[in-house]
């Protein structure tokens, strides 16, 4: 009976691990799938830095600094956004590798628990 309980717990942890890996992969792939479209909209971000009611309260020097910062950061941000969908294709193999490593660790833990139960049973039967 202890063997069945230990392997049931290991298999339940494996099921939780599998669902977690699948969910994280799905969220990562979903979030990066449409992000390349934001790169096309990056040019529109130059005009929409701050709302007009905020601009009224800021000194003109600050607005010049914000526009200069946006002009510097925007090309880099646009290149990062355009590269993200390419990186999303690497999530699949990465997720499978991490899932495999976690599965091996869980099964090794189950084997170690099985051996521990067996050694405890042998020690009590002597």
JSON list of C-alpha atoms in Angstrom, two decimals:
[
{"chain": "A", "resi": 1, "resn": "UNK", "atom": "CA", "xyz": [0.00, 0.00, 0.00]},
{"chain": "A", "resi": 2, "resn": "UNK", "atom": "CA", "xyz": [2.78, 2.54, 0.73]},
{"chain": "A", "resi": 3, "resn": "UNK", "atom": "CA", "xyz": [4.15, 1.90, -2.77]},
{"chain": "A", "resi": 4, "resn": "UNK", "atom": "CA", "xyz": [0.80, 2.69, -4.36]},
{"chain": "A", "resi": 5, "resn": "UNK", "atom": "CA", "xyz": [0.41, 5.86, -2.30]},
{"chain": "A", "resi": 6, "resn": "UNK", "atom": "CA", "xyz": [3.93, 7.07, -3.12]},
{"chain": "A", "resi": 7, "resn": "UNK", "atom": "CA", "xyz": [3.55, 6.43, -6.86]},
{"chain": "A", "resi": 8, "resn": "UNK", "atom": "CA", "xyz": [0.09, 8.00, -6.84]},
{"chain": "A", "resi": 9, "resn": "UNK", "atom": "CA", "xyz": [1.61, 11.15, -5.32]},
{"chain": "A", "resi": 10, "resn": "UNK", "atom": "CA", "xyz": [4.46, 11.12, -7.86]},
{"chain": "A", "resi": 11, "resn": "UNK", "atom": "CA", "xyz": [2.00, 10.73, -10.74]},
{"chain": "A", "resi": 12, "resn": "UNK", "atom": "CA", "xyz": [-0.19, 13.52, -9.37]},
{"chain": "A", "resi": 13, "resn": "UNK", "atom": "CA", "xyz": [2.86, 15.80, -9.15]},
{"chain": "A", "resi": 14, "resn": "UNK", "atom": "CA", "xyz": [3.73, 14.77, -12.70]},
{"chain": "A", "resi": 15, "resn": "UNK", "atom": "CA", "xyz": [0.23, 15.70, -13.87]},
{"chain": "A", "resi": 16, "resn": "UNK", "atom": "CA", "xyz": [0.48, 19.08, -12.13]},
{"chain": "A", "resi": 17, "resn": "UNK", "atom": "CA", "xyz": [3.94, 19.61, -13.63]},
{"chain": "A", "resi": 18, "resn": "UNK", "atom": "CA", "xyz": [2.68, 18.74, -17.11]},
{"chain": "A", "resi": 19, "resn": "UNK", "atom": "CA", "xyz": [-0.32, 21.07, -16.88]},
{"chain": "A", "resi": 20, "resn": "UNK", "atom": "CA", "xyz": [1.85, 23.89, -15.53]},
{"chain": "A", "resi": 21, "resn": "UNK", "atom": "CA", "xyz": [4.42, 23.47, -18.32]},
{"chain": "A", "resi": 22, "resn": "UNK", "atom": "CA", "xyz": [1.65, 23.37, -20.93]},
{"chain": "A", "resi": 23, "resn": "UNK", "atom": "CA", "xyz": [-0.07, 26.45, -19.50]},
{"chain": "A", "resi": 24, "resn": "UNK", "atom": "CA", "xyz": [3.14, 28.48, -19.29]},
{"chain": "A", "resi": 25, "resn": "UNK", "atom": "CA", "xyz": [4.05, 27.51, -22.85]},
{"chain": "A", "resi": 26, "resn": "UNK", "atom": "CA", "xyz": [0.58, 28.47, -24.06]},
{"chain": "A", "resi": 27, "resn": "UNK", "atom": "CA", "xyz": [0.70, 31.84, -22.29]},
{"chain": "A", "resi": 28, "resn": "UNK", "atom": "CA", "xyz": [4.19, 32.59, -23.61]},
{"chain": "A", "resi": 29, "resn": "UNK", "atom": "CA", "xyz": [3.29, 31.63, -27.17]},
{"chain": "A", "resi": 30, "resn": "UNK", "atom": "CA", "xyz": [0.01, 33.53, -27.03]},
{"chain": "A", "resi": 31, "resn": "UNK", "atom": "CA", "xyz": [1.59, 36.68, -25.63]},
{"chain": "A", "resi": 32, "resn": "UNK", "atom": "CA", "xyz": [4.35, 36.79, -28.24]},
{"chain": "A", "resi": 33, "resn": "UNK", "atom": "CA", "xyz": [2.23, 35.76, -31.23]},
{"chain": "A", "resi": 34, "resn": "UNK", "atom": "CA", "xyz": [0.56, 39.11, -31.76]},
{"chain": "A", "resi": 35, "resn": "UNK", "atom": "CA", "xyz": [3.26, 41.31, -30.34]},
{"chain": "A", "resi": 36, "resn": "UNK", "atom": "CA", "xyz": [4.90, 41.78, -33.73]},
{"chain": "A", "resi": 37, "resn": "UNK", "atom": "CA", "xyz": [1.88, 43.82, -34.75]},
{"chain": "A", "resi": 38, "resn": "UNK", "atom": "CA", "xyz": [2.85, 46.36, -32.07]},
{"chain": "A", "resi": 39, "resn": "UNK", "atom": "CA", "xyz": [6.05, 47.06, -33.98]},
{"chain": "A", "resi": 40, "resn": "UNK", "atom": "CA", "xyz": [3.93, 48.42, -36.83]},
{"chain": "A", "resi": 41, "resn": "UNK", "atom": "CA", "xyz": [2.16, 50.73, -34.41]},
{"chain": "A", "resi": 42, "resn": "UNK", "atom": "CA", "xyz": [5.37, 52.04, -32.84]},
{"chain": "A", "resi": 43, "resn": "UNK", "atom": "CA", "xyz": [5.49, 55.03, -35.16]},
{"chain": "A", "resi": 44, "resn": "UNK", "atom": "CA", "xyz": [2.14, 56.16, -33.79]},
{"chain": "A", "resi": 45, "resn": "UNK", "atom": "CA", "xyz": [3.59, 56.09, -30.27]},
{"chain": "A", "resi": 46, "resn": "UNK", "atom": "CA", "xyz": [5.73, 59.13, -31.06]},
{"chain": "A", "resi": 47, "resn": "UNK", "atom": "CA", "xyz": [2.65, 61.33, -31.09]},
{"chain": "A", "resi": 48, "resn": "UNK", "atom": "CA", "xyz": [0.96, 59.69, -28.12]},
{"chain": "A", "resi": 49, "resn": "UNK", "atom": "CA", "xyz": [3.58, 60.14, -25.45]},
{"chain": "A", "resi": 50, "resn": "UNK", "atom": "CA", "xyz": [1.48, 62.06, -22.96]},
{"chain": "A", "resi": 51, "resn": "UNK", "atom": "CA", "xyz": [-2.12, 63.26, -22.90]},
{"chain": "A", "resi": 52, "resn": "UNK", "atom": "CA", "xyz": [-2.72, 66.92, -23.68]},
{"chain": "A", "resi": 53, "resn": "UNK", "atom": "CA", "xyz": [-3.88, 67.73, -20.15]},
{"chain": "A", "resi": 54, "resn": "UNK", "atom": "CA", "xyz": [-0.54, 66.50, -18.78]},
{"chain": "A", "resi": 55, "resn": "UNK", "atom": "CA", "xyz": [1.44, 68.48, -21.36]},
{"chain": "A", "resi": 56, "resn": "UNK", "atom": "CA", "xyz": [-0.19, 71.69, -20.11]},
{"chain": "A", "resi": 57, "resn": "UNK", "atom": "CA", "xyz": [1.29, 71.18, -16.64]},
{"chain": "A", "resi": 58, "resn": "UNK", "atom": "CA", "xyz": [4.82, 70.18, -17.70]},
{"chain": "A", "resi": 59, "resn": "UNK", "atom": "CA", "xyz": [7.60, 72.66, -18.51]},
{"chain": "A", "resi": 60, "resn": "UNK", "atom": "CA", "xyz": [8.61, 72.76, -22.19]},
{"chain": "A", "resi": 61, "resn": "UNK", "atom": "CA", "xyz": [12.12, 71.49, -21.34]},
{"chain": "A", "resi": 62, "resn": "UNK", "atom": "CA", "xyz": [10.62, 68.32, -19.92]},
{"chain": "A", "resi": 63, "resn": "UNK", "atom": "CA", "xyz": [8.55, 67.77, -23.05]},
{"chain": "A", "resi": 64, "resn": "UNK", "atom": "CA", "xyz": [11.67, 68.21, -25.19]},
{"chain": "A", "resi": 65, "resn": "UNK", "atom": "CA", "xyz": [13.51, 65.67, -23.03]},
{"chain": "A", "resi": 66, "resn": "UNK", "atom": "CA", "xyz": [10.61, 63.21, -23.26]},
{"chain": "A", "resi": 67, "resn": "UNK", "atom": "CA", "xyz": [10.47, 63.54, -27.05]},
{"chain": "A", "resi": 68, "resn": "UNK", "atom": "CA", "xyz": [14.24, 63.12, -27.35]},
{"chain": "A", "resi": 69, "resn": "UNK", "atom": "CA", "xyz": [14.14, 60.02, -25.13]},
{"chain": "A", "resi": 70, "resn": "UNK", "atom": "CA", "xyz": [11.30, 58.58, -27.17]},
{"chain": "A", "resi": 71, "resn": "UNK", "atom": "CA", "xyz": [13.21, 59.19, -30.40]},
{"chain": "A", "resi": 72, "resn": "UNK", "atom": "CA", "xyz": [16.21, 57.30, -28.98]},
{"chain": "A", "resi": 73, "resn": "UNK", "atom": "CA", "xyz": [14.31, 54.38, -27.43]},
{"chain": "A", "resi": 74, "resn": "UNK", "atom": "CA", "xyz": [11.66, 53.87, -30.13]},
{"chain": "A", "resi": 75, "resn": "UNK", "atom": "CA", "xyz": [13.90, 52.25, -32.82]},
{"chain": "A", "resi": 76, "resn": "UNK", "atom": "CA", "xyz": [15.32, 49.81, -30.28]},
{"chain": "A", "resi": 77, "resn": "UNK", "atom": "CA", "xyz": [11.87, 49.00, -28.96]},
{"chain": "A", "resi": 78, "resn": "UNK", "atom": "CA", "xyz": [10.57, 48.50, -32.50]},
{"chain": "A", "resi": 79, "resn": "UNK", "atom": "CA", "xyz": [13.40, 46.06, -33.32]},
{"chain": "A", "resi": 80, "resn": "UNK", "atom": "CA", "xyz": [12.77, 44.09, -30.12]},
{"chain": "A", "resi": 81, "resn": "UNK", "atom": "CA", "xyz": [9.05, 43.85, -30.90]},
{"chain": "A", "resi": 82, "resn": "UNK", "atom": "CA", "xyz": [9.69, 42.69, -34.44]},
{"chain": "A", "resi": 83, "resn": "UNK", "atom": "CA", "xyz": [12.07, 39.95, -33.22]},
{"chain": "A", "resi": 84, "resn": "UNK", "atom": "CA", "xyz": [9.77, 38.50, -30.55]},
{"chain": "A", "resi": 85, "resn": "UNK", "atom": "CA", "xyz": [7.62, 36.35, -32.87]},
{"chain": "A", "resi": 86, "resn": "UNK", "atom": "CA", "xyz": [10.81, 34.66, -34.11]},
{"chain": "A", "resi": 87, "resn": "UNK", "atom": "CA", "xyz": [11.79, 33.87, -30.52]},
{"chain": "A", "resi": 88, "resn": "UNK", "atom": "CA", "xyz": [8.32, 32.45, -29.87]},
{"chain": "A", "resi": 89, "resn": "UNK", "atom": "CA", "xyz": [9.09, 29.48, -32.12]},
{"chain": "A", "resi": 90, "resn": "UNK", "atom": "CA", "xyz": [11.84, 28.49, -29.72]},
{"chain": "A", "resi": 91, "resn": "UNK", "atom": "CA", "xyz": [9.41, 28.24, -26.80]},
{"chain": "A", "resi": 92, "resn": "UNK", "atom": "CA", "xyz": [8.16, 24.83, -27.93]},
{"chain": "A", "resi": 93, "resn": "UNK", "atom": "CA", "xyz": [11.48, 22.96, -27.75]},
{"chain": "A", "resi": 94, "resn": "UNK", "atom": "CA", "xyz": [12.43, 24.86, -24.61]},
{"chain": "A", "resi": 95, "resn": "UNK", "atom": "CA", "xyz": [9.16, 23.91, -22.92]},
{"chain": "A", "resi": 96, "resn": "UNK", "atom": "CA", "xyz": [9.59, 20.25, -23.91]},
{"chain": "A", "resi": 97, "resn": "UNK", "atom": "CA", "xyz": [13.16, 20.18, -22.59]},
{"chain": "A", "resi": 98, "resn": "UNK", "atom": "CA", "xyz": [12.16, 21.74, -19.27]},
{"chain": "A", "resi": 99, "resn": "UNK", "atom": "CA", "xyz": [9.19, 19.40, -19.01]},
{"chain": "A", "resi": 100, "resn": "UNK", "atom": "CA", "xyz": [11.48, 16.43, -19.68]},
{"chain": "A", "resi": 101, "resn": "UNK", "atom": "CA", "xyz": [13.97, 17.51, -17.03]},
{"chain": "A", "resi": 102, "resn": "UNK", "atom": "CA", "xyz": [11.17, 17.97, -14.50]},
{"chain": "A", "resi": 103, "resn": "UNK", "atom": "CA", "xyz": [9.69, 14.59, -15.41]},
{"chain": "A", "resi": 104, "resn": "UNK", "atom": "CA", "xyz": [13.05, 12.85, -14.94]},
{"chain": "A", "resi": 105, "resn": "UNK", "atom": "CA", "xyz": [13.49, 14.55, -11.56]},
{"chain": "A", "resi": 106, "resn": "UNK", "atom": "CA", "xyz": [9.99, 13.53, -10.45]},
{"chain": "A", "resi": 107, "resn": "UNK", "atom": "CA", "xyz": [10.43, 9.92, -11.61]},
{"chain": "A", "resi": 108, "resn": "UNK", "atom": "CA", "xyz": [13.86, 9.73, -9.95]},
{"chain": "A", "resi": 109, "resn": "UNK", "atom": "CA", "xyz": [12.28, 11.05, -6.76]},
{"chain": "A", "resi": 110, "resn": "UNK", "atom": "CA", "xyz": [9.58, 8.38, -7.07]},
{"chain": "A", "resi": 111, "resn": "UNK", "atom": "CA", "xyz": [12.24, 5.71, -7.52]},
{"chain": "A", "resi": 112, "resn": "UNK", "atom": "CA", "xyz": [14.15, 7.00, -4.52]},
{"chain": "A", "resi": 113, "resn": "UNK", "atom": "CA", "xyz": [10.95, 7.01, -2.46]},
{"chain": "A", "resi": 114, "resn": "UNK", "atom": "CA", "xyz": [10.22, 3.46, -3.63]},
{"chain": "A", "resi": 115, "resn": "UNK", "atom": "CA", "xyz": [13.72, 2.38, -2.55]},
{"chain": "A", "resi": 116, "resn": "UNK", "atom": "CA", "xyz": [13.31, 4.14, 0.79]},
{"chain": "A", "resi": 117, "resn": "UNK", "atom": "CA", "xyz": [10.02, 2.35, 1.46]},
{"chain": "A", "resi": 118, "resn": "UNK", "atom": "CA", "xyz": [11.61, -0.98, 0.49]},
{"chain": "A", "resi": 119, "resn": "UNK", "atom": "CA", "xyz": [14.58, -0.44, 2.80]},
{"chain": "A", "resi": 120, "resn": "UNK", "atom": "CA", "xyz": [12.31, 0.58, 5.67]},
{"chain": "A", "resi": 121, "resn": "UNK", "atom": "CA", "xyz": [10.19, -2.54, 5.15]},
{"chain": "A", "resi": 122, "resn": "UNK", "atom": "CA", "xyz": [13.30, -4.73, 5.14]},
{"chain": "A", "resi": 123, "resn": "UNK", "atom": "CA", "xyz": [14.54, -3.06, 8.32]},
{"chain": "A", "resi": 124, "resn": "UNK", "atom": "CA", "xyz": [11.21, -3.64, 10.15]},
{"chain": "A", "resi": 125, "resn": "UNK", "atom": "CA", "xyz": [10.97, -7.32, 9.06]},
{"chain": "A", "resi": 126, "resn": "UNK", "atom": "CA", "xyz": [14.34, -8.29, 10.55]}
]
